[in-house]
Structures are given as structure tokens and as C-alpha cells.
Short mmCIF file of C-alpha atoms in Angstrom, two decimals:
data_model
loop_
_atom_site.label_atom_id
_atom_site.label_comp_id
_atom_site.label_asym_id
_atom_site.label_seq_id
_atom_site.Cartn_x
_atom_site.Cartn_y
_atom_site.Cartn_z
CA MET F 1 38.86 -15.62 -4.36
CA ALA F 2 36.19 -13.55 -6.14
CA ALA F 3 33.51 -10.97 -5.26
CA VAL F 4 30.02 -10.59 -6.80
CA HIS F 5 27.35 -8.06 -5.84
CA SER F 6 23.72 -8.52 -4.84
CA ILE F 7 21.14 -6.47 -2.89
CA ALA F 8 19.76 -6.90 0.64
CA LEU F 9 16.28 -5.51 1.20
CA ASP F 10 15.64 -3.73 4.49
CA GLY F 11 11.95 -2.97 4.24
CA LEU F 12 11.44 -1.08 0.99
CA ALA F 13 15.03 0.19 1.03
CA GLY F 14 17.91 -1.84 -0.40
CA ARG F 15 21.61 -2.00 0.39
CA PRO F 16 24.41 -3.47 -1.76
CA VAL F 17 25.83 -6.76 -0.54
CA GLU F 18 29.22 -8.10 -1.60
CA VAL F 19 29.18 -11.89 -1.99
CA GLU F 20 32.77 -13.08 -1.51
CA VAL F 21 33.73 -16.64 -2.42
CA ASP F 22 37.02 -18.02 -1.19
CA ILE F 23 38.36 -21.43 -2.29
CA ALA F 24 41.19 -22.50 0.06
CA SER F 25 42.99 -25.69 0.99
CA GLY F 26 41.48 -27.74 3.77
CA LEU F 27 38.84 -30.33 4.43
CA SER F 28 35.97 -30.37 1.97
CA ALA F 29 33.25 -28.08 3.38
CA THR F 30 31.03 -25.19 2.34
CA VAL F 31 30.42 -22.45 4.89
CA VAL F 32 28.10 -19.43 4.53
CA VAL F 33 28.77 -16.52 6.90
CA GLY F 34 27.40 -13.01 7.20
CA LEU F 35 24.26 -13.11 9.41
CA ALA F 36 22.32 -15.27 6.96
CA ASP F 37 18.95 -16.76 7.80
CA THR F 38 17.86 -20.33 7.09
CA THR F 39 16.90 -19.62 3.48
CA VAL F 40 20.34 -18.22 2.70
CA SER F 41 22.17 -20.93 4.63
CA GLU F 42 20.31 -23.64 2.71
CA ALA F 43 21.43 -21.98 -0.53
CA ARG F 44 24.81 -23.72 -0.39
CA ASN F 45 23.11 -27.03 -1.24
CA ARG F 46 21.13 -25.52 -4.12
CA VAL F 47 24.17 -23.63 -5.40
CA ARG F 48 26.40 -26.71 -5.28
CA SER F 49 24.01 -28.76 -7.43
CA ALA F 50 23.41 -25.83 -9.81
CA VAL F 51 27.16 -25.26 -10.31
CA VAL F 52 27.84 -28.95 -10.95
CA ASN F 53 24.97 -29.14 -13.44
CA SER F 54 26.13 -25.98 -15.21
CA GLY F 55 29.42 -27.25 -16.60
CA THR F 56 32.04 -27.21 -13.83
CA SER F 57 32.93 -29.20 -10.74
CA TRP F 58 32.47 -28.11 -7.16
CA PRO F 59 35.81 -27.48 -5.40
CA ASP F 60 36.91 -30.51 -3.34
CA THR F 61 38.35 -28.16 -0.72
CA ARG F 62 37.06 -25.61 1.76
CA VAL F 63 34.68 -23.05 0.22
CA THR F 64 33.78 -19.99 2.29
CA ILE F 65 30.97 -17.70 1.12
CA SER F 66 30.81 -14.37 2.97
CA LEU F 67 27.96 -11.88 2.67
CA ALA F 68 29.23 -8.42 3.57
CA PRO F 69 28.49 -6.30 5.50
CA SER F 70 28.27 -9.04 8.10
CA SER F 71 26.18 -6.94 10.51
CA LEU F 72 23.28 -6.66 8.05
CA PRO F 73 20.69 -9.48 8.28
CA LYS F 74 20.33 -11.44 5.01
CA SER F 75 17.19 -13.27 4.00
CA GLY F 76 15.68 -14.56 0.79
CA SER F 77 16.70 -16.86 -2.04
CA HIS F 78 17.81 -14.14 -4.46
CA TYR F 79 21.47 -14.50 -3.35
CA ASP F 80 21.73 -17.88 -5.11
CA LEU F 81 22.80 -16.46 -8.47
CA ALA F 82 25.56 -14.31 -6.96
CA MET F 83 26.87 -17.28 -4.94
CA GLY F 84 26.94 -19.64 -7.93
CA LEU F 85 28.59 -17.05 -10.16
CA GLY F 86 31.12 -16.32 -7.41
CA VAL F 87 32.26 -19.94 -7.52
CA PHE F 88 32.79 -19.71 -11.28
CA ALA F 89 34.72 -16.45 -10.81
CA ALA F 90 36.85 -17.88 -7.98
CA LYS F 91 37.83 -20.77 -10.29
CA ALA F 92 38.79 -18.17 -12.96
CA VAL F 93 36.12 -19.48 -15.34
CA VAL F 94 34.52 -16.02 -15.57
CA PRO F 95 36.68 -12.90 -16.00
CA PRO F 96 36.41 -10.83 -12.80
CA GLU F 97 36.44 -7.50 -14.66
CA THR F 98 32.92 -8.22 -15.97
CA LEU F 99 31.43 -8.37 -12.46
CA GLY F 100 32.35 -5.11 -10.74
CA THR F 101 29.54 -2.92 -12.09
CA SER F 102 26.75 -5.51 -12.07
CA VAL F 103 24.21 -6.84 -9.58
CA PHE F 104 22.92 -10.42 -9.73
CA LEU F 105 19.50 -11.52 -8.43
CA GLY F 106 17.80 -14.89 -8.76
CA GLU F 107 17.05 -18.25 -7.17
CA LEU F 108 18.78 -21.30 -8.63
CA ALA F 109 17.05 -24.57 -9.36
CA LEU F 110 19.11 -27.73 -8.94
CA ASP F 111 19.72 -27.95 -12.70
CA GLY F 112 21.07 -24.37 -12.81
CA ARG F 113 18.00 -22.66 -14.20
CA LEU F 114 16.70 -19.47 -12.57
CA ARG F 115 13.43 -19.04 -10.71
CA ALA F 116 11.65 -15.73 -10.20
CA VAL F 117 12.11 -13.97 -6.85
CA ARG F 118 10.15 -11.33 -5.01
CA GLY F 119 11.36 -7.77 -4.43
CA VAL F 120 13.14 -7.38 -7.79
CA LEU F 121 11.75 -3.87 -8.38
CA PRO F 122 12.94 -2.32 -5.07
CA ALA F 123 16.24 -4.21 -5.43
CA THR F 124 16.74 -2.75 -8.90
CA LEU F 125 15.93 0.73 -7.58
CA ALA F 126 18.55 0.24 -4.85
CA ALA F 127 21.12 -0.95 -7.41
CA ALA F 128 20.51 2.16 -9.52
CA GLU F 129 20.91 4.44 -6.48
CA ALA F 130 24.17 2.66 -5.58
CA GLY F 131 25.62 3.39 -9.03
CA PHE F 132 25.57 -0.06 -10.61
CA GLU F 133 25.23 -0.17 -14.40
CA ARG F 134 23.66 -3.59 -15.01
CA VAL F 135 21.26 -5.86 -13.17
CA PHE F 136 20.93 -9.54 -14.07
CA VAL F 137 17.56 -11.01 -13.10
CA PRO F 138 15.49 -14.09 -13.99
CA GLU F 139 13.78 -13.72 -17.33
CA SER F 140 10.30 -13.65 -15.77
CA ASN F 141 11.32 -10.71 -13.54
CA VAL F 142 12.50 -8.53 -16.42
CA PRO F 143 9.23 -6.56 -16.89
CA GLU F 144 9.25 -5.16 -13.35
CA ALA F 145 13.02 -4.58 -13.25
CA ALA F 146 12.82 -2.75 -16.59
CA LEU F 147 10.64 -0.09 -14.94
CA VAL F 148 13.87 1.44 -13.59
CA PRO F 149 15.40 3.39 -16.52
CA ALA F 150 18.75 4.16 -14.87
CA VAL F 151 20.21 0.65 -15.26
CA ASP F 152 20.56 -1.94 -18.00
CA VAL F 153 18.39 -4.95 -17.15
CA VAL F 154 19.46 -8.34 -18.51
CA GLY F 155 17.16 -11.35 -18.33
CA VAL F 156 18.78 -14.72 -17.72
CA ARG F 157 17.31 -18.23 -17.86
CA SER F 158 20.12 -20.22 -16.27
CA LEU F 159 23.52 -20.01 -14.63
CA ARG F 160 25.04 -21.74 -17.65
CA GLN F 161 23.64 -19.05 -19.95
CA LEU F 162 24.98 -16.28 -17.70
CA VAL F 163 28.49 -17.77 -17.68
CA ALA F 164 28.49 -18.04 -21.48
CA MET F 165 27.24 -14.45 -21.73
CA LEU F 166 30.04 -13.12 -19.51
CA ARG F 167 32.68 -15.17 -21.37
CA GLY F 168 31.43 -13.94 -24.76
CA GLU F 169 30.56 -17.44 -25.93
CA GLU F 170 27.48 -18.80 -27.66
CA GLU F 171 24.60 -18.91 -25.20
CA PRO F 172 22.73 -22.18 -24.69
CA ASP F 173 19.00 -22.21 -25.32
CA ASP F 174 17.87 -23.40 -21.91
CA PRO F 175 14.10 -23.68 -21.34
CA PRO F 176 12.61 -21.33 -18.72
CA VAL F 177 11.55 -22.65 -15.35
CA PRO F 178 7.73 -22.82 -15.10
CA PRO F 179 6.37 -20.51 -12.37
CA LEU F 180 5.64 -22.35 -9.14
CA GLY F 181 4.65 -19.46 -6.87
CA ASP F 182 6.16 -18.83 -3.45
CA GLY F 183 3.19 -19.11 -1.13
CA ALA F 184 2.32 -15.41 -1.27
CA ASP F 185 -1.31 -14.55 -0.78
CA GLY F 186 -2.32 -13.09 -4.10
CA GLY F 187 -5.56 -11.84 -2.55
CA TRP F 188 -3.68 -8.93 -1.02
CA ALA F 189 -2.88 -7.54 -4.47
CA GLY F 190 -6.50 -6.49 -5.00
CA LEU F 191 -7.06 -3.65 -7.39
CA GLY F 192 -10.25 -1.67 -7.13
CA PRO F 193 -12.84 -2.63 -9.76
CA THR F 194 -13.43 0.12 -12.29
CA ASP F 195 -16.73 -1.12 -13.73
CA LEU F 196 -18.86 -0.44 -10.64
CA ASP F 197 -21.29 2.48 -10.62
CA LEU F 198 -22.21 4.64 -7.64
CA ALA F 199 -25.76 4.77 -9.00
CA ASP F 200 -26.15 1.12 -7.96
CA VAL F 201 -26.45 2.32 -4.34
CA VAL F 202 -30.10 3.42 -4.29
CA GLY F 203 -31.69 5.48 -1.56
CA GLN F 204 -28.39 6.64 -0.06
CA GLU F 205 -27.80 9.98 -1.80
CA ASP F 206 -26.38 11.51 1.39
CA ALA F 207 -23.81 8.73 1.79
CA CYS F 208 -22.96 8.80 -1.93
CA LEU F 209 -22.22 12.52 -1.65
CA ALA F 210 -20.02 11.88 1.40
CA THR F 211 -18.13 9.21 -0.57
CA LEU F 212 -17.60 11.70 -3.41
CA ILE F 213 -16.20 14.29 -0.99
CA ALA F 214 -13.97 11.66 0.62
CA ALA F 215 -12.56 10.76 -2.80
CA SER F 216 -11.92 14.38 -3.74
CA GLY F 217 -9.80 15.13 -0.67
CA GLY F 218 -8.46 11.71 0.37
CA HIS F 219 -10.44 11.64 3.61
CA HIS F 220 -11.11 8.66 5.87
CA LEU F 221 -14.70 7.43 6.07
CA LEU F 222 -16.79 5.57 8.69
CA LEU F 223 -20.08 4.03 7.52
CA THR F 224 -22.50 2.74 10.14
CA GLY F 225 -25.82 1.06 9.48
CA PRO F 226 -27.75 -2.21 9.44
CA PRO F 227 -26.83 -4.98 6.99
CA GLY F 228 -27.87 -4.50 3.39
CA VAL F 229 -28.08 -0.70 3.27
CA GLY F 230 -25.07 -0.28 0.98
CA LYS F 231 -21.98 0.20 3.18
CA THR F 232 -19.85 -2.35 1.34
CA MET F 233 -21.12 -1.20 -2.06
CA LEU F 234 -20.07 2.39 -1.32
CA ALA F 235 -16.59 1.31 -0.19
CA GLN F 236 -16.08 -0.88 -3.26
CA ARG F 237 -17.02 2.00 -5.59
CA LEU F 238 -14.69 4.52 -3.97
CA PRO F 239 -11.53 3.40 -5.89
CA ALA F 240 -13.28 3.95 -9.23
CA LEU F 241 -13.70 7.63 -8.31
CA LEU F 242 -9.97 8.11 -7.70
CA PRO F 243 -7.66 9.27 -10.51
CA ASP F 244 -4.77 7.18 -11.81
CA LEU F 245 -1.56 7.12 -9.81
CA GLU F 246 1.16 9.56 -10.73
CA PRO F 247 4.36 7.94 -12.14
CA ALA F 248 6.37 8.27 -8.92
CA ASP F 249 3.50 6.93 -6.81
CA SER F 250 2.90 4.11 -9.28
CA LEU F 251 6.54 3.00 -9.01
CA GLU F 252 6.43 3.11 -5.20
CA VAL F 253 3.20 1.10 -5.03
CA SER F 254 4.54 -1.44 -7.53
CA ALA F 255 7.72 -1.81 -5.45
CA LEU F 256 5.68 -2.57 -2.33
CA HIS F 257 3.64 -5.22 -4.14
CA SER F 258 6.82 -6.69 -5.60
CA LEU F 259 8.37 -6.90 -2.13
CA ALA F 260 5.27 -8.72 -0.87
CA GLY F 261 5.37 -11.10 -3.83
CA VAL F 262 1.91 -10.17 -5.10
CA LEU F 263 2.81 -8.00 -8.09
CA PRO F 264 1.00 -9.43 -11.13
CA ALA F 265 3.47 -10.77 -13.68
CA ASP F 266 1.43 -9.39 -16.57
CA VAL F 267 0.99 -5.95 -14.95
CA PRO F 268 4.37 -4.96 -13.49
CA MET F 269 3.39 -1.27 -13.22
CA LEU F 270 0.28 -0.61 -11.15
CA VAL F 271 -1.41 2.55 -12.44
CA ARG F 272 -4.67 2.31 -10.50
CA PRO F 273 -4.98 2.94 -6.74
CA PRO F 274 -4.90 -0.39 -4.88
CA PHE F 275 -7.94 -1.59 -2.97
CA LEU F 276 -7.31 -3.88 0.01
CA GLU F 277 -10.15 -5.62 1.81
CA PRO F 278 -8.75 -7.96 4.50
CA HIS F 279 -11.15 -10.26 6.33
CA HIS F 280 -11.95 -9.41 9.94
CA THR F 281 -10.13 -12.59 11.06
CA ALA F 282 -6.83 -11.35 9.55
CA SER F 283 -3.92 -11.28 11.97
CA ALA F 284 -1.96 -8.21 12.97
CA VAL F 285 1.00 -9.38 10.87
CA ALA F 286 -1.21 -9.71 7.79
CA VAL F 287 -2.65 -6.21 8.21
CA VAL F 288 0.28 -4.29 9.72
CA GLY F 289 3.24 -6.24 8.32
CA GLY F 290 6.00 -8.41 9.72
CA GLY F 291 6.89 -12.08 9.56
CA SER F 292 8.97 -14.70 11.36
CA ARG F 293 11.88 -14.74 8.88
CA THR F 294 11.51 -11.73 6.63
CA VAL F 295 9.68 -8.51 7.48
CA ARG F 296 7.16 -7.97 4.70
CA PRO F 297 4.55 -5.26 4.14
CA GLY F 298 1.00 -5.91 5.25
CA ALA F 299 -2.35 -4.72 3.95
CA MET F 300 -1.77 -1.20 5.30
CA SER F 301 1.32 -0.73 3.17
CA LEU F 302 -0.09 -2.53 0.14
CA ALA F 303 -2.96 0.00 0.24
CA HIS F 304 -0.46 2.88 -0.03
CA HIS F 305 -1.94 5.63 -2.25
CA GLY F 306 -5.13 3.59 -2.37
CA VAL F 307 -8.01 2.43 -0.18
CA LEU F 308 -7.95 0.12 2.86
CA PHE F 309 -11.46 -1.17 3.57
CA LEU F 310 -12.21 -2.88 6.88
CA ASP F 311 -15.66 -4.42 6.65
CA GLU F 312 -17.27 -5.41 9.96
CA ALA F 313 -14.65 -3.20 11.63
CA PRO F 314 -15.67 -3.91 15.25
CA GLU F 315 -15.03 -7.62 14.64
CA PHE F 316 -11.30 -7.02 14.00
CA ALA F 317 -8.89 -7.76 16.83
CA VAL F 318 -8.24 -4.84 19.14
CA ASN F 319 -4.50 -4.79 18.42
CA VAL F 320 -5.20 -4.60 14.68
CA LEU F 321 -7.53 -1.61 15.07
CA GLU F 322 -5.23 0.21 17.47
CA ALA F 323 -2.33 -0.33 15.07
CA LEU F 324 -4.12 2.07 12.72
CA ARG F 325 -3.28 5.05 14.92
CA GLN F 326 0.29 5.67 13.82
CA PRO F 327 -0.21 5.19 10.05
CA LEU F 328 -3.28 7.46 10.02
CA GLU F 329 -1.13 10.28 11.43
CA SER F 330 2.35 9.66 10.00
CA GLY F 331 1.60 7.83 6.74
CA GLN F 332 4.06 5.02 7.47
CA VAL F 333 4.31 1.73 9.36
CA VAL F 334 7.34 0.85 11.49
CA VAL F 335 7.69 -2.90 12.10
CA SER F 336 10.23 -3.69 14.80
CA ARG F 337 11.68 -7.12 15.47
CA ALA F 338 14.62 -8.25 17.58
CA ALA F 339 17.00 -8.44 14.62
CA GLN F 340 15.43 -5.99 12.18
CA THR F 341 13.35 -2.82 12.01
CA ALA F 342 11.64 -2.02 8.72
CA THR F 343 9.71 1.10 7.70
CA PHE F 344 7.04 0.89 5.01
CA PRO F 345 5.00 3.77 3.54
CA ALA F 346 1.30 3.53 4.38
CA ARG F 347 -0.54 6.68 3.31
CA PHE F 348 -3.85 5.03 2.54
CA GLN F 349 -7.47 6.13 2.62
CA LEU F 350 -9.29 4.22 5.35
CA VAL F 351 -12.92 3.15 5.03
CA LEU F 352 -14.59 1.44 7.99
CA ALA F 353 -17.98 -0.24 7.85
CA ALA F 354 -19.77 -1.23 11.04
CA ASN F 355 -23.16 -2.48 12.19
CA PRO F 356 -24.87 -0.42 14.91
CA CYS F 357 -25.07 -3.41 17.29
CA PRO F 358 -24.09 -7.10 17.48
CA CYS F 359 -27.26 -8.27 15.73
CA GLY F 360 -27.07 -5.38 13.25
CA HIS F 361 -30.74 -4.42 13.40
CA ALA F 362 -30.64 -1.34 15.63
CA GLY F 363 -32.52 1.41 13.84
CA SER F 364 -33.99 -0.99 11.29
CA VAL F 365 -37.66 -0.65 10.38
CA MET F 366 -37.89 -4.22 9.10
CA GLN F 367 -36.06 -6.20 11.77
CA ARG F 368 -36.35 -5.95 15.53
CA CYS F 369 -33.16 -5.41 17.51
CA GLU F 370 -32.87 -7.61 20.59
CA CYS F 371 -29.59 -6.14 21.88
CA SER F 372 -29.60 -4.32 25.22
CA ALA F 373 -28.21 -0.82 25.60
CA PRO F 374 -25.00 -2.05 27.33
CA MET F 375 -24.45 -4.55 24.51
CA ARG F 376 -24.74 -1.79 21.90
CA ARG F 377 -22.39 0.45 23.85
CA ARG F 378 -19.76 -2.28 24.25
CA TYR F 379 -20.01 -3.08 20.55
CA ALA F 380 -19.56 0.57 19.57
CA ASP F 381 -16.63 0.92 21.99
CA ARG F 382 -14.65 -1.64 20.00
CA LEU F 383 -13.81 1.32 17.77
CA SER F 384 -11.95 3.45 20.29
CA GLY F 385 -12.27 7.19 20.59
CA PRO F 386 -8.78 7.92 19.19
CA ILE F 387 -9.59 5.87 16.07
CA ARG F 388 -12.95 7.60 15.57
CA ASP F 389 -11.31 11.00 16.08
CA ARG F 390 -8.87 10.30 13.25
CA ILE F 391 -11.70 9.61 10.78
CA ASP F 392 -12.89 12.72 8.97
CA ILE F 393 -16.34 11.68 7.70
CA HIS F 394 -18.96 9.84 9.76
CA ARG F 395 -22.13 8.63 8.07
CA THR F 396 -25.07 6.68 9.50
CA LEU F 397 -27.00 4.85 6.80
CA VAL F 398 -30.66 3.96 7.30
CA GLU F 399 -32.94 1.74 5.30
CA PRO F 400 -34.58 3.87 2.57
CA SER F 401 -38.34 4.16 2.40
CA ARG F 402 -40.35 3.04 -0.62
CA ARG F 403 -40.68 6.66 -1.74
CA GLU F 404 -36.92 7.23 -1.52
CA LEU F 405 -36.29 4.06 -3.48
CA GLY F 406 -38.65 5.24 -6.21
CA GLU F 407 -36.97 8.64 -6.42
CA SER F 408 -33.53 6.99 -6.64
CA LEU F 409 -34.52 5.04 -9.75
CA GLY F 410 -34.40 8.19 -11.85
CA ALA F 411 -31.47 9.58 -13.76
CA ALA F 412 -28.23 9.75 -11.78
CA PRO F 413 -24.80 11.20 -12.60
CA SER F 414 -22.59 8.77 -14.48
CA MET F 415 -19.50 7.36 -12.84
CA ALA F 416 -17.34 9.03 -15.48
CA ASP F 417 -18.88 12.42 -14.64
CA LEU F 418 -18.31 11.94 -10.90
CA ALA F 419 -14.73 10.74 -11.46
CA GLY F 420 -14.17 13.81 -13.63
CA ARG F 421 -15.32 16.07 -10.80
CA VAL F 422 -12.96 14.32 -8.40
CA ALA F 423 -10.12 14.77 -10.92
CA GLU F 424 -10.91 18.50 -11.19
CA ALA F 425 -10.92 18.85 -7.40
CA ARG F 426 -7.59 16.98 -7.16
CA LEU F 427 -6.14 19.29 -9.85
CA ARG F 428 -7.09 22.35 -7.80
CA GLN F 429 -5.35 20.82 -4.79
CA ARG F 430 -2.16 20.05 -6.72
CA GLN F 431 -2.05 23.61 -8.02
CA ARG F 432 -2.71 25.06 -4.56
CA TYR F 433 -0.06 22.93 -2.85
CA ALA F 434 2.54 23.19 -5.63
CA GLY F 435 6.03 23.40 -4.14
CA THR F 436 4.96 21.64 -0.93
CA PRO F 437 5.17 17.95 0.02
CA TRP F 438 1.35 17.66 0.05
CA ARG F 439 -1.03 16.96 -2.80
CA VAL F 440 -4.43 16.36 -1.20
CA ASN F 441 -6.31 18.23 1.51
CA ALA F 442 -6.29 15.32 3.97
CA ALA F 443 -2.47 15.27 4.07
CA VAL F 444 -1.89 18.96 4.90
CA PRO F 445 -0.99 19.60 8.58
CA GLY F 446 -3.53 21.70 10.40
CA VAL F 447 -1.06 24.39 11.44
CA GLU F 448 0.02 24.92 7.82
CA LEU F 449 -3.59 24.99 6.64
CA ARG F 450 -4.58 27.62 9.21
CA LYS F 451 -1.62 29.85 8.38
CA ALA F 452 -1.51 29.65 4.59
CA TRP F 453 -4.98 28.48 3.49
CA PRO F 454 -7.66 29.53 6.01
CA ALA F 455 -11.38 29.59 5.34
CA CYS F 456 -13.28 32.83 4.85
CA ASP F 457 -13.57 35.10 7.88
CA GLU F 458 -17.11 34.01 8.71
CA GLY F 459 -16.19 30.34 8.32
CA THR F 460 -13.14 30.80 10.57
CA ARG F 461 -15.30 32.45 13.24
CA LEU F 462 -17.74 29.52 13.02
CA LEU F 463 -14.92 27.07 13.72
CA GLU F 464 -13.64 29.19 16.60
CA ARG F 465 -17.10 29.25 18.20
CA GLN F 466 -17.29 25.46 17.92
CA VAL F 467 -13.92 25.05 19.64
CA ARG F 468 -14.64 27.60 22.39
CA GLY F 469 -17.98 25.93 23.05
CA HIS F 470 -16.21 22.55 23.46
CA LYS F 471 -18.31 21.08 20.66
CA ILE F 472 -15.21 19.97 18.74
CA THR F 473 -11.57 19.53 19.71
CA PRO F 474 -8.77 21.57 18.14
CA ARG F 475 -7.67 18.51 16.16
CA SER F 476 -11.23 18.02 14.96
CA ALA F 477 -11.27 21.67 13.88
CA ASP F 478 -8.25 21.03 11.67
CA ARG F 479 -9.99 18.05 10.10
CA VAL F 480 -13.13 20.11 9.55
CA LEU F 481 -11.04 22.75 7.77
CA ARG F 482 -9.54 20.08 5.50
CA LEU F 483 -13.03 18.81 4.74
CA ALA F 484 -14.21 22.36 4.04
CA TRP F 485 -11.47 22.74 1.43
CA SER F 486 -12.57 19.50 -0.24
CA VAL F 487 -16.17 20.72 -0.37
CA ALA F 488 -14.96 24.04 -1.78
CA ASP F 489 -12.87 22.26 -4.43
CA LEU F 490 -15.92 20.28 -5.54
CA CYS F 491 -18.06 23.42 -5.70
CA GLY F 492 -15.34 25.46 -7.46
CA HIS F 493 -14.87 28.02 -4.66
CA GLU F 494 -11.60 29.90 -4.28
CA ARG F 495 -11.85 29.68 -0.48
CA PRO F 496 -14.14 27.68 1.82
CA THR F 497 -17.30 29.65 2.49
CA VAL F 498 -19.28 29.47 5.72
CA ASP F 499 -21.64 27.08 3.93
CA ASP F 500 -18.66 24.83 3.08
CA VAL F 501 -17.51 24.88 6.70
CA GLN F 502 -21.01 24.01 7.90
CA THR F 503 -21.16 21.12 5.42
CA ALA F 504 -17.80 19.91 6.75
CA LEU F 505 -19.14 20.06 10.31
CA ASP F 506 -22.17 18.02 9.25
CA LEU F 507 -19.87 15.45 7.63
CA ARG F 508 -17.79 15.25 10.78
CA ARG F 509 -20.81 14.85 13.08
CA GLY F 510 -22.83 12.56 10.84
CA SER F 511 -25.63 15.10 10.40
CA PRO F 512 -27.74 15.30 7.21
CA LEU F 513 -26.10 17.29 4.45
CA GLY F 514 -27.40 20.44 2.84
CA GLY F 515 -26.17 23.56 1.11
CA GLU F 516 -24.58 24.15 -2.25
CA VAL F 517 -22.80 20.83 -2.51
CA VAL F 518 -26.16 19.00 -2.39
CA ARG F 519 -27.63 21.36 -4.97
CA LEU F 520 -24.60 20.72 -7.13
CA MET F 521 -25.31 16.99 -7.08
CA GLU F 522 -29.01 17.52 -7.75
CA ALA F 523 -28.17 19.68 -10.76
CA ALA F 524 -26.22 16.80 -12.26
#
């Protein structure tokens, strides 16, 4: 009997698993126990061929492979390496004292070579937290596993090479297995383009300014207007305004993409905020997360610390849109299944783009809208009131006139200058919220903001009048105060002025912008 360690992934968290291999007398059979799914149960056939082709015979007796703890569901092909090595250890081919402080991850090919597996980064993080000293992974997974500095990462090409390494013998020069992919949708791993310029959106200065404010404070944004006015262009240029991820955030985002199997092999550490743009026909599992065998993160979680853009938002399924409610408030997604419940972080910045009516031409000066008033109302109601209430900035884009187009062709602030202003505003927020769990205005709870960081007295009275007059709800007042702080950070104010609060109210209601923040942009 021998024991080898691996890692079971429960969402983004990992737990150590002890792979016990017992070779006993009895009829020839191989049994895998320990609440294993089909992928793990099928591993006994892969492991048997890999062991035989790696220099030893398969025991002609009863072989029992137990994955402990038995109450924890096991899924994935990364247990193969631990199972194959356990057979070698049970036959006393490998000294058992070399296995106690190590974790083994990898899928075995039939000839004993190792294939890359998903989730290596979160599994390595879990191994480090559990106190293991070494992690053996397939050679192609070394770059992402090496991001964890607390453990020694060893790349392995084959089971035969690993056995020789543990025995202190000369290692064979086995060729690596060519990457085959595992069916993951690489489109989910979209990173926001950095070469797009906000100046490309002509005639929409008001919406460009709203996008800049949204980037500075991490606010959600709803863009409404006819086709071709620049809604998608604004959303695609938002990630370029955001600063690079901080090291801890970068590691967390990379772990999520690794778990989903979409982490680029040549870029194991994602330093830019992710940009996810699922199609409106995407299922709830693709957007929220889940799966029939293994619970995996969806687009919401893959957009963590980045931007989730839903173009043609009213065309999404109702259950997909309503699933946004919890993540927008809590910053996490809880996926519950009969046998497993997984929690994924999902603190993303939401951008919704919608047409004003089914044909899209309501309010257009060039196309005639043929939709009736009830049709427009039903179309707008696809975005429910609770979803709209959770969005901080509402903008209605209209087709620019010829004069506005001509004025927009002049000099405009460079993208680098605008990104620099966003970085300065984010720096003010980090300094203001130092020692707290929050880093951007949009994440601060309203009660904490009112107590510790209120607006000026006149601005506070303006908000109180709006609430008493039933023009905004108390929750909307908290969102207006967060927006006012973002406007103040852009303008360099120590506290939100009454002009900043009024600008925040205009952003919330979709009214035209004015005040110092507009003059600040014009001065650029």
C-alpha cells in the first residue's frame, strides 16, 4: 500500500486529496472509490496503460485506488499522475519517503507522457496553503504554477521521467506531448484591446465623459441609443482606460482563467483587466457558471476585476439578466448543484448596450421607427427595474448632427492622457480607503460612505431634498454619492461639491452633463 497527494478543486478553492493505492490478493480487478465522477473512474484504464508502458507491469491481483476524503466530489483528469505514481510506490519501486511533502498533478497519455490540465494555478495555490513543499506538474503547465513563490514547482514530461527523478536515476529524454486542447472556449479569455482610442467615437462627448467617470470609479454603465451611434465602441474602449491589475488581483484573475481552461499558455499572468463580451444567445451556464460534470466559472467570474459587456442586452434570456442581481451587490457568484456548491468571485464592471425599441430606430432622425408604444415599453421592460436600479450611470445616445460631427473632428485628448487621469483618480481612492477592504468608489457600502466620507454640506442637503421629494430612492442616493466622489476625484476636489453631486444626479438620470467636469474635458 502507498499514499500520494493531489488537489481537488471546489470552485476556486482547493483541498488536498490523498490517493491511496492498495495491492491485495484476489481476483484481478481495478477499483476506484471516493466519490469520483466519470472522468476519474475512466482514469484506471489510462493509468494501467501508462504504468505498463513506463517500465513496470500492472499487478495481476486486486488493485484498489481510494481518493480521500471520500465525501468530497472528485472530477477532472489531473489525478492520473498521482494514481500511476501510487502504483509504483505500492510495488516499492519508488521510495515512499520522497512522496509525503509533494503534490502531483497531470493527465497521463497511454504511453505514460503527461498532458496539460486546467486549474493548475489554483491547485498550486491550495498546495502552498496546505504546507506542501513541491508540486509536480506537466511541463507545459510550469509557467502558471511557477507564479506561486511558496512552493518548488517541478515540470515533468512523463511518468517514466518522474519515477527516475524520485529514484535518483538518469532521466529519460521523453518528447513532450503536443497540445491538443480540452474543448474550452478560448473566446471567453478575451482581454480588452489597448490600441483603441476614445477619440474614434465622434459626436458623443457627453457619453465619452460618462465612460471616463465610470472608469475612474468602477461604476456600471447603461448605454441606450439607435444602432451605429457608438455604444459598442465606447464599451470596447473602456478597458483601455483602466489601470493594470495589482499583483494580488492579477493572480486571482489568472487562477479563474486557469480553472476555466482559457488561460493563455504564453501569458500565464494576466496583468490587464479582462474584457468579456458574450453573445446574447449565450446560456445561463456560460454567463453565470456551472456545468454538468464540473462546476466552472462563467463570463461573470472571468470578468472579475475587469469589464463584462452585454451588447443587445434586452435580447439576453431573462434568467441570464436576472442572475446579474446578486453579483452586482455581493461581488461573487454562488453556483449550487445537487452534489456541489461552488463560489466564484465576480466583482466586475458591467456595461449594457440596448436599442430604444425592437427596430432600433426610435429617436433616429434618419430612420423611421415603426414600433408601437406598447412594443417599445415591452422591449424596455426586458431590463427589469432592479437591474436598472443597480446601474450607476445611464446615458441615452443620439445621432450627432453635421455640426457636432464637424466640431468632433478637432483635437481631442489622447488615450494616454485620459488613462493617466483615471490612474490619478484611482490613486486618490486607494489613499482615501487605505486600511479598508475597498479600493474604488463603486465598492464602498453606502452606510460607510455617509458616515466617513460624506459630500459637502450643501451637496448633502441636495441629496436629502431629492430623497424627501421621492425623486430618488435611498439606495439611489448612495449610488449618487459614490458617483459624486468619482467626479470629485477626476476634478481633484478634496470632497464632493454641490456641483459634483449635481453632475452625479445627471449621470444617474441620463440628463445632459455640465459643470466643472465638462470644462475640465474641454480644457484638455
